[in-house]
Short mmCIF file of C-alpha atoms and ligand atoms in Angstrom, two decimals:
data_model
loop_
_atom_site.label_atom_id
_atom_site.label_comp_id
_atom_site.label_asym_id
_atom_site.label_seq_id
_atom_site.Cartn_x
_atom_site.Cartn_y
_atom_site.Cartn_z
CA UNK A 1 0.00 0.00 0.00
CA UNK A 2 1.06 3.56 -0.67
CA UNK A 3 2.19 5.71 2.22
CA UNK A 4 0.07 8.85 2.07
CA UNK A 5 2.49 10.92 4.15
CA UNK A 6 5.41 10.07 1.90
CA UNK A 7 4.16 11.83 -1.24
CA UNK A 8 4.75 15.34 -2.55
CA UNK A 9 1.49 17.06 -3.50
CA UNK A 10 1.74 16.37 -7.26
CA UNK A 11 2.15 12.65 -6.64
CA UNK A 12 -0.70 12.56 -4.16
CA UNK A 13 -2.91 14.35 -6.67
CA UNK A 14 -2.09 11.75 -9.32
CA UNK A 15 -3.09 8.96 -6.96
CA UNK A 16 -6.32 10.70 -5.97
CA UNK A 17 -7.27 11.21 -9.61
CA UNK A 18 -6.52 7.53 -10.31
CA UNK A 19 -9.15 6.76 -7.67
CA UNK A 20 -11.59 8.95 -9.65
CA UNK A 21 -11.81 11.38 -6.77
CA UNK A 22 -11.72 15.18 -7.23
CA UNK A 23 -8.18 16.61 -7.35
CA UNK A 24 -8.83 19.12 -4.54
CA UNK A 25 -9.07 16.21 -2.11
CA UNK A 26 -5.33 15.79 -2.44
CA UNK A 27 -4.77 19.30 -1.06
CA UNK A 28 -7.12 18.65 1.82
CA UNK A 29 -5.39 15.40 2.74
CA UNK A 30 -1.96 16.96 2.31
CA UNK A 31 -2.85 19.78 4.72
CA UNK A 32 -4.22 17.39 7.31
CA UNK A 33 -1.07 15.32 7.13
CA UNK A 34 1.62 17.97 6.86
CA UNK A 35 0.12 21.04 8.50
CA UNK A 36 -2.09 19.52 11.19
CA UNK A 37 -0.08 16.31 11.43
CA UNK A 38 -2.96 13.90 11.87
CA UNK A 39 -2.17 10.21 11.50
CA UNK A 40 -5.45 8.75 10.32
CA UNK A 41 -8.16 9.50 7.77
CA UNK A 42 -10.76 9.47 10.56
CA UNK A 43 -9.39 12.75 11.87
CA UNK A 44 -9.91 14.55 8.54
CA UNK A 45 -13.13 16.43 9.27
CA UNK A 46 -13.87 17.88 5.83
CA UNK A 47 -13.78 14.53 4.02
CA UNK A 48 -16.87 12.38 3.59
CA UNK A 49 -17.03 8.96 5.19
CA UNK A 50 -17.36 7.32 1.81
CA UNK A 51 -14.13 8.88 0.56
CA UNK A 52 -12.37 8.07 3.81
CA UNK A 53 -13.22 4.40 3.41
CA UNK A 54 -11.93 4.43 -0.16
CA UNK A 55 -8.66 6.08 0.90
CA UNK A 56 -8.17 3.58 3.71
CA UNK A 57 -8.24 0.82 1.12
CA UNK A 58 -5.42 2.42 -0.86
CA UNK A 59 -3.26 4.39 1.55
CA UNK A 60 -1.44 3.85 4.81
CA UNK A 61 0.32 6.15 7.24
CA UNK A 62 3.95 5.65 8.09
CA UNK A 63 4.43 4.07 11.48
CA UNK A 64 7.02 5.77 13.61
CA UNK A 65 6.91 6.36 17.35
CA UNK A 66 8.98 7.86 20.10
CA UNK A 67 10.57 5.00 21.98
CA UNK A 68 12.49 6.94 24.59
CA UNK A 69 13.31 10.51 25.48
CA UNK A 70 16.36 11.63 27.41
CA UNK A 71 16.26 15.11 28.96
CA UNK A 72 19.47 16.94 29.71
CA UNK A 73 19.81 18.28 33.23
CA UNK A 74 22.33 20.86 32.07
CA UNK A 75 20.26 22.57 29.37
CA UNK A 76 17.02 22.02 27.50
CA UNK A 77 18.36 19.46 25.06
CA UNK A 78 16.20 16.41 24.51
CA UNK A 79 17.41 13.33 22.68
CA UNK A 80 14.92 10.91 21.21
CA UNK A 81 15.08 7.34 20.08
CA UNK A 82 12.35 6.60 17.58
CA UNK A 83 11.22 3.22 16.38
CA UNK A 84 10.29 2.62 12.75
CA UNK A 85 7.82 0.25 11.19
CA UNK A 86 10.50 -2.38 10.58
CA UNK A 87 11.71 -1.95 14.17
CA UNK A 88 14.81 -0.09 13.21
CA UNK A 89 15.86 2.62 15.64
CA UNK A 90 16.85 6.19 14.80
CA UNK A 91 18.02 9.16 16.80
CA UNK A 92 16.75 12.77 16.77
CA UNK A 93 17.93 15.69 18.91
CA UNK A 94 15.99 18.77 20.02
CA UNK A 95 18.20 21.76 20.80
CA UNK A 96 17.15 25.12 22.18
CA UNK A 97 19.05 28.11 20.91
CA UNK A 98 18.32 31.83 21.37
CA UNK A 99 17.43 32.09 17.70
CA UNK A 100 14.94 29.26 17.86
CA UNK A 101 14.29 25.58 18.40
CA UNK A 102 16.46 23.36 16.28
CA UNK A 103 15.98 19.72 15.42
CA UNK A 104 18.89 17.55 14.37
CA UNK A 105 17.40 14.79 12.23
CA UNK A 106 18.74 11.53 10.86
CA UNK A 107 18.60 10.78 7.14
CA UNK A 108 19.50 7.08 7.18
CA UNK A 109 19.39 4.07 9.49
CA UNK A 110 23.09 3.68 10.18
CA UNK A 111 25.69 5.01 7.77
CA UNK A 112 28.13 3.52 5.26
CA UNK A 113 30.62 6.37 5.12
CA UNK A 114 32.94 4.81 7.70
CA UNK A 115 34.42 7.98 9.24
CA UNK A 116 36.70 6.71 12.00
CA UNK A 117 35.63 9.23 14.64
CA UNK A 118 31.87 8.87 14.16
CA UNK A 119 29.57 6.64 16.21
CA UNK A 120 26.81 6.58 13.56
CA UNK A 121 28.75 4.40 11.18
CA UNK A 122 30.05 1.82 13.67
CA UNK A 123 27.10 -0.53 13.29
CA UNK A 124 27.06 -0.26 9.50
CA UNK A 125 24.36 0.88 7.11
CA UNK A 126 20.83 -0.50 7.06
CA UNK A 127 18.71 1.67 4.78
CA UNK A 128 17.69 5.13 3.68
CA UNK A 129 14.92 6.86 5.59
CA UNK A 130 11.90 7.63 3.47
CA UNK A 131 10.49 11.13 3.21
CA UNK A 132 7.81 10.64 5.85
CA UNK A 133 10.27 9.18 8.34
CA UNK A 134 12.31 12.37 8.07
CA UNK A 135 9.22 14.62 8.29
CA UNK A 136 7.79 12.69 11.20
CA UNK A 137 10.88 13.30 13.31
CA UNK A 138 9.81 16.95 13.25
CA UNK A 139 6.09 16.34 13.67
CA UNK A 140 6.57 13.97 16.62
CA UNK A 141 8.98 16.23 18.50
CA UNK A 142 6.70 19.24 17.99
CA UNK A 143 3.82 17.27 19.44
CA UNK A 144 5.91 15.94 22.30
CA UNK A 145 7.40 19.27 23.36
CA UNK A 146 4.44 21.46 22.40
CA UNK A 147 6.98 23.79 20.79
CA UNK A 148 7.49 24.81 17.21
CA UNK A 149 10.68 23.79 15.46
CA UNK A 150 12.06 26.69 13.47
CA UNK A 151 15.40 25.33 12.35
CA UNK A 152 16.47 21.96 11.03
CA UNK A 153 19.94 20.53 10.79
CA UNK A 154 20.43 17.35 8.82
CA UNK A 155 23.38 16.25 10.91
CA UNK A 156 22.07 13.16 12.64
CA UNK A 157 22.91 9.66 11.50
CA UNK A 158 23.43 9.15 7.79
CA UNK A 159 24.81 10.81 4.70
CA UNK A 160 21.95 12.91 3.26
CA UNK A 161 23.48 13.18 -0.22
CA UNK A 162 23.30 9.38 -0.45
CA UNK A 163 19.54 9.71 0.11
CA UNK A 164 19.30 12.53 -2.37
CA UNK A 165 15.85 12.16 -3.97
CA UNK A 166 14.12 11.69 -0.63
CA UNK A 167 15.92 14.70 0.79
CA UNK A 168 14.67 16.86 -2.11
CA UNK A 169 11.08 15.75 -1.50
CA UNK A 170 11.60 16.38 2.20
CA UNK A 171 12.65 19.98 1.43
CA UNK A 172 9.60 20.46 -0.77
CA UNK A 173 7.13 19.28 1.86
CA UNK A 174 8.67 20.87 4.95
CA UNK A 175 8.94 24.20 3.13
CA UNK A 176 5.40 24.09 1.74
CA UNK A 177 2.85 26.69 2.88
CA UNK A 178 0.37 23.85 3.11
CA UNK A 179 2.71 22.05 5.49
CA UNK A 180 5.01 23.36 8.23
CA UNK A 181 6.22 26.20 6.02
CA UNK A 182 9.76 26.11 7.38
CA UNK A 183 11.97 28.33 5.29
CA UNK A 184 14.79 26.58 3.45
CA UNK A 185 17.04 29.30 4.86
CA UNK A 186 16.51 27.69 8.25
CA UNK A 187 17.77 24.31 7.09
CA UNK A 188 21.40 23.19 7.17
CA UNK A 189 22.45 19.97 5.49
CA UNK A 190 25.82 18.45 6.25
CA UNK A 191 27.75 16.14 3.93
CA UNK A 192 31.14 14.48 4.18
CA UNK A 193 31.69 15.50 0.55
CA UNK A 194 29.81 13.48 -2.08
CA UNK A 195 31.16 15.59 -4.91
CA UNK A 196 28.81 14.71 -7.84
CA UNK A 197 25.76 15.41 -5.66
CA UNK A 198 27.17 18.80 -4.61
CA UNK A 199 27.15 19.75 -8.32
CA UNK A 200 23.58 18.51 -8.75
CA UNK A 201 22.44 20.37 -5.67
CA UNK A 202 24.17 23.55 -6.83
CA UNK A 203 22.15 23.52 -10.04
CA UNK A 204 18.91 23.52 -8.03
CA UNK A 205 19.95 26.79 -6.37
CA UNK A 206 18.12 26.11 -3.09
CA UNK A 207 18.23 28.47 -0.14
CA UNK A 208 19.47 25.85 2.32
CA UNK A 209 22.88 26.13 3.98
CA UNK A 210 25.32 23.50 2.85
CA UNK A 211 27.81 22.29 5.45
CA UNK A 212 30.86 20.26 4.53
CA UNK A 213 32.55 17.94 7.01
CA UNK A 214 36.09 18.90 6.05
CA UNK A 215 37.87 18.14 9.34
CA UNK A 216 41.36 18.25 7.89
CA UNK A 217 42.77 20.15 4.93
CA UNK A 218 45.58 17.77 4.07
CA UNK A 219 44.83 15.01 1.58
CA UNK A 220 46.85 12.24 3.19
CA UNK A 221 45.49 12.91 6.67
CA UNK A 222 41.92 13.34 5.48
CA UNK A 223 42.08 9.91 3.86
CA UNK A 224 43.05 8.43 7.23
CA UNK A 225 39.79 9.53 8.88
CA UNK A 226 37.24 10.00 6.08
CA UNK A 227 37.15 7.13 3.56
CA UNK A 228 35.18 9.35 1.13
CA UNK A 229 38.38 11.38 0.70
CA UNK A 230 39.88 8.45 -1.24
CA UNK A 231 37.06 8.73 -3.75
CA UNK A 232 36.96 12.52 -4.07
CA UNK A 233 40.12 14.37 -3.20
CA UNK A 234 40.40 17.79 -1.60
CA UNK A 235 40.93 19.56 -4.86
CA UNK A 236 37.83 17.98 -6.43
CA UNK A 237 35.86 18.88 -3.31
CA UNK A 238 37.05 22.47 -3.50
CA UNK A 239 36.03 22.75 -7.16
CA UNK A 240 32.56 21.47 -6.28
CA UNK A 241 32.28 23.95 -3.40
CA UNK A 242 33.32 26.85 -5.61
CA UNK A 243 30.76 25.77 -8.20
CA UNK A 244 28.10 25.60 -5.47
CA UNK A 245 28.93 29.11 -4.26
CA UNK A 246 28.93 30.48 -7.80
CA UNK A 247 25.52 28.96 -8.56
CA UNK A 248 23.77 29.77 -5.28
CA UNK A 249 25.63 32.81 -3.98
CA UNK A 250 25.46 31.15 -0.58
CA UNK A 251 28.15 30.87 2.04
CA UNK A 252 29.24 27.29 2.77
CA UNK A 253 29.89 26.16 6.34
CA UNK A 254 32.98 24.02 6.80
CA UNK A 255 32.89 21.78 9.84
CA UNK A 256 36.19 21.04 11.48
CA UNK A 257 36.31 18.61 14.42
CA UNK A 258 39.31 19.32 16.59
CA UNK A 259 41.11 16.12 17.49
CA UNK A 260 43.96 16.23 19.96
CA UNK A 261 47.35 15.88 18.28
CA UNK A 262 45.88 15.02 14.87
CA UNK A 263 44.55 18.13 13.16
CA UNK A 264 44.94 20.92 15.71
CA UNK A 265 48.43 22.35 15.35
CA UNK A 266 49.70 25.51 13.65
CA UNK A 267 50.39 23.77 10.33
CA UNK A 268 46.88 22.26 10.29
CA UNK A 269 45.37 25.69 10.82
CA UNK A 270 47.49 27.14 8.00
CA UNK A 271 46.49 24.26 5.68
CA UNK A 272 42.87 25.13 6.40
CA UNK A 273 43.46 28.83 5.73
CA UNK A 274 45.17 28.07 2.43
CA UNK A 275 42.47 25.65 1.39
CA UNK A 276 39.63 28.09 2.07
CA UNK A 277 41.46 31.23 1.02
CA UNK A 278 39.11 33.58 -0.80
CA UNK A 279 36.10 31.29 -0.49
CA UNK A 280 32.69 32.57 0.69
CA UNK A 281 32.49 30.48 3.87
CA UNK A 282 32.20 30.08 7.63
CA UNK A 283 34.19 27.65 9.69
CA UNK A 284 32.51 25.74 12.47
CA UNK A 285 35.07 24.38 14.93
CA UNK A 286 33.71 21.37 16.77
CA UNK A 287 35.26 20.06 19.98
CA UNK A 288 35.45 16.31 19.45
CA UNK A 289 32.91 14.26 21.39
CA UNK A 290 34.53 11.08 22.67
CA UNK A 291 32.84 7.87 21.66
CA UNK A 292 33.45 4.56 23.33
CA UNK A 293 34.29 2.82 20.05
CA UNK A 294 37.42 4.92 19.61
CA UNK A 295 40.25 6.32 21.73
CA UNK A 296 40.45 9.64 19.89
CA UNK A 297 40.16 12.65 22.20
CA UNK A 298 39.26 16.29 21.80
CA UNK A 299 41.78 19.12 21.56
CA UNK A 300 42.20 21.10 24.75
CA UNK A 301 40.29 24.33 25.18
CA UNK A 302 43.46 26.34 24.89
CA UNK A 303 44.45 24.60 21.63
CA UNK A 304 40.97 25.20 20.25
CA UNK A 305 41.27 28.90 21.06
CA UNK A 306 44.74 29.09 19.53
CA UNK A 307 43.50 27.35 16.39
CA UNK A 308 40.61 29.76 16.12
CA UNK A 309 42.92 32.71 16.56
CA UNK A 310 45.20 31.60 13.72
CA UNK A 311 42.37 31.23 11.27
CA UNK A 312 40.62 34.47 12.20
CA UNK A 313 43.94 36.32 11.93
CA UNK A 314 44.11 35.00 8.40
CA UNK A 315 40.81 36.65 7.56
CA UNK A 316 38.44 33.67 7.85
CA UNK A 317 35.39 33.61 10.10
CA UNK A 318 35.09 30.83 12.66
CA UNK A 319 32.80 29.92 15.52
CA UNK A 320 33.28 27.20 18.10
CA UNK A 321 30.25 24.95 18.38
CA UNK A 322 28.78 25.03 21.86
CA UNK A 323 28.25 21.63 23.38
CA UNK A 324 24.65 20.98 24.41
CA UNK A 325 23.19 17.99 26.22
CA UNK A 326 26.60 16.54 26.97
CA UNK A 327 25.21 14.57 29.92
CA UNK A 328 22.97 12.47 27.67
CA UNK A 329 25.43 10.71 25.39
CA UNK A 330 27.58 13.21 23.64
CA UNK A 331 27.88 12.52 19.92
CA UNK A 332 25.08 11.63 17.54
CA UNK A 333 24.68 7.94 16.99
CA UNK A 334 25.74 6.95 20.47
CA UNK A 335 22.26 6.59 21.91
CA UNK A 336 21.28 4.25 19.14
CA UNK A 337 24.48 2.22 19.50
CA UNK A 338 23.96 1.87 23.24
CA UNK A 339 20.40 0.80 22.65
CA UNK A 340 21.40 -1.79 20.05
CA UNK A 341 23.99 -3.36 22.33
CA UNK A 342 21.79 -3.33 25.45
N1 LIG B 401 27.10 12.44 6.94
C1 LIG B 401 27.01 13.84 7.15
C2 LIG B 401 26.09 14.27 8.28
C3 LIG B 401 26.12 13.53 9.57
S1 LIG B 401 27.44 13.81 10.68
C4 LIG B 401 28.38 14.44 7.34
O1 LIG B 401 29.35 13.70 7.39
O2 LIG B 401 28.50 15.65 7.39
C5 LIG B 401 27.23 15.44 11.27
C6 LIG B 401 28.54 16.07 11.78
O3 LIG B 401 28.96 15.49 13.03
C7 LIG B 401 29.68 15.85 10.81
O4 LIG B 401 30.42 17.02 10.65
C8 LIG B 401 30.48 14.78 11.53
O5 LIG B 401 31.77 14.72 11.06
C9 LIG B 401 30.34 15.21 12.97
N2 LIG B 401 30.72 14.20 13.94
C10 LIG B 401 30.66 12.86 13.82
N3 LIG B 401 31.13 12.26 14.92
C11 LIG B 401 31.51 13.24 15.78
C12 LIG B 401 32.08 13.25 17.09
N4 LIG B 401 32.33 12.12 17.72
N5 LIG B 401 32.33 14.46 17.65
C13 LIG B 401 32.04 15.60 17.00
N6 LIG B 401 31.48 15.64 15.78
C14 LIG B 401 31.23 14.48 15.16
#
């Protein structure tokens, strides 16, 4: 059966017309699902019982539920484990910032990118999330907290550019006036650098912010921690980023995890400055979150500050990412891993 909450409006309209129902029904259903977030046809008050019965024969709703919620005692961060129809588990994080409530969503169950420092990839890759499973992370957390999500970061488990078509449909629906109407400007999508998809995305000229997990600006060292670097080297990645900036006129965010003794010395900072020289970008310095699957540790606070100073002195802009919810399993992917090994 077709999942009604998984379809962009055009597709839903096609299906409704196939059922010999009036096209405007698609808009009504779409609003109930994506604006009012109902999860059954019975709740759709402006649809006749006869039509409801017909739709029930042809459509289903995606099953996804909150399994557990962990509340930080240090700040207002809430981490969720959600359970999918096939019993897979995903992780979603609610973060409260001055500029608004942010949700960090997952785009896949597990991840195949194999970055050595990342918990999300340690249990391998299972499958892509479908559109409704990404949307429902937002709908469920809004219902649970009673608060509106204004910003989305696609930085949970998974590589979003490997789930490209679903991500594009997700943007369409979440941005729609007939849905949550969240501006694409309030969405940041992070990738470890799937170069061909960066070109495709550039051509769409969306208003989202693209973030690149750079982490080290030396080819040999990057290959040691990010396997994707063996497929697309730093120079190919830079060309793609420059193309993206040219097409969209948007600043790219470069994420840089600071790992003690690996990528945090003066030469590393200068490599980064040279790599990004003249590019329209921001740098997001991320203190490394220790994970139990690895003995890598974060740079010290003083090294982080020194690193930041070097790059700002060289004319680049950098912010250090504040750590939220550190008492409830630091890095993304860890909750799920702990749950799976319980
Ligand atoms: N696959 C995408 C998005 C998911 S990861 C990507 O690679 O960008 C989101 C961000 O968290 C990435 O920058 C990733 O490198 C970073 N990250 C992963 N593990 C981390 C850890 N243990 N500490 C700090 N940041 C981490």
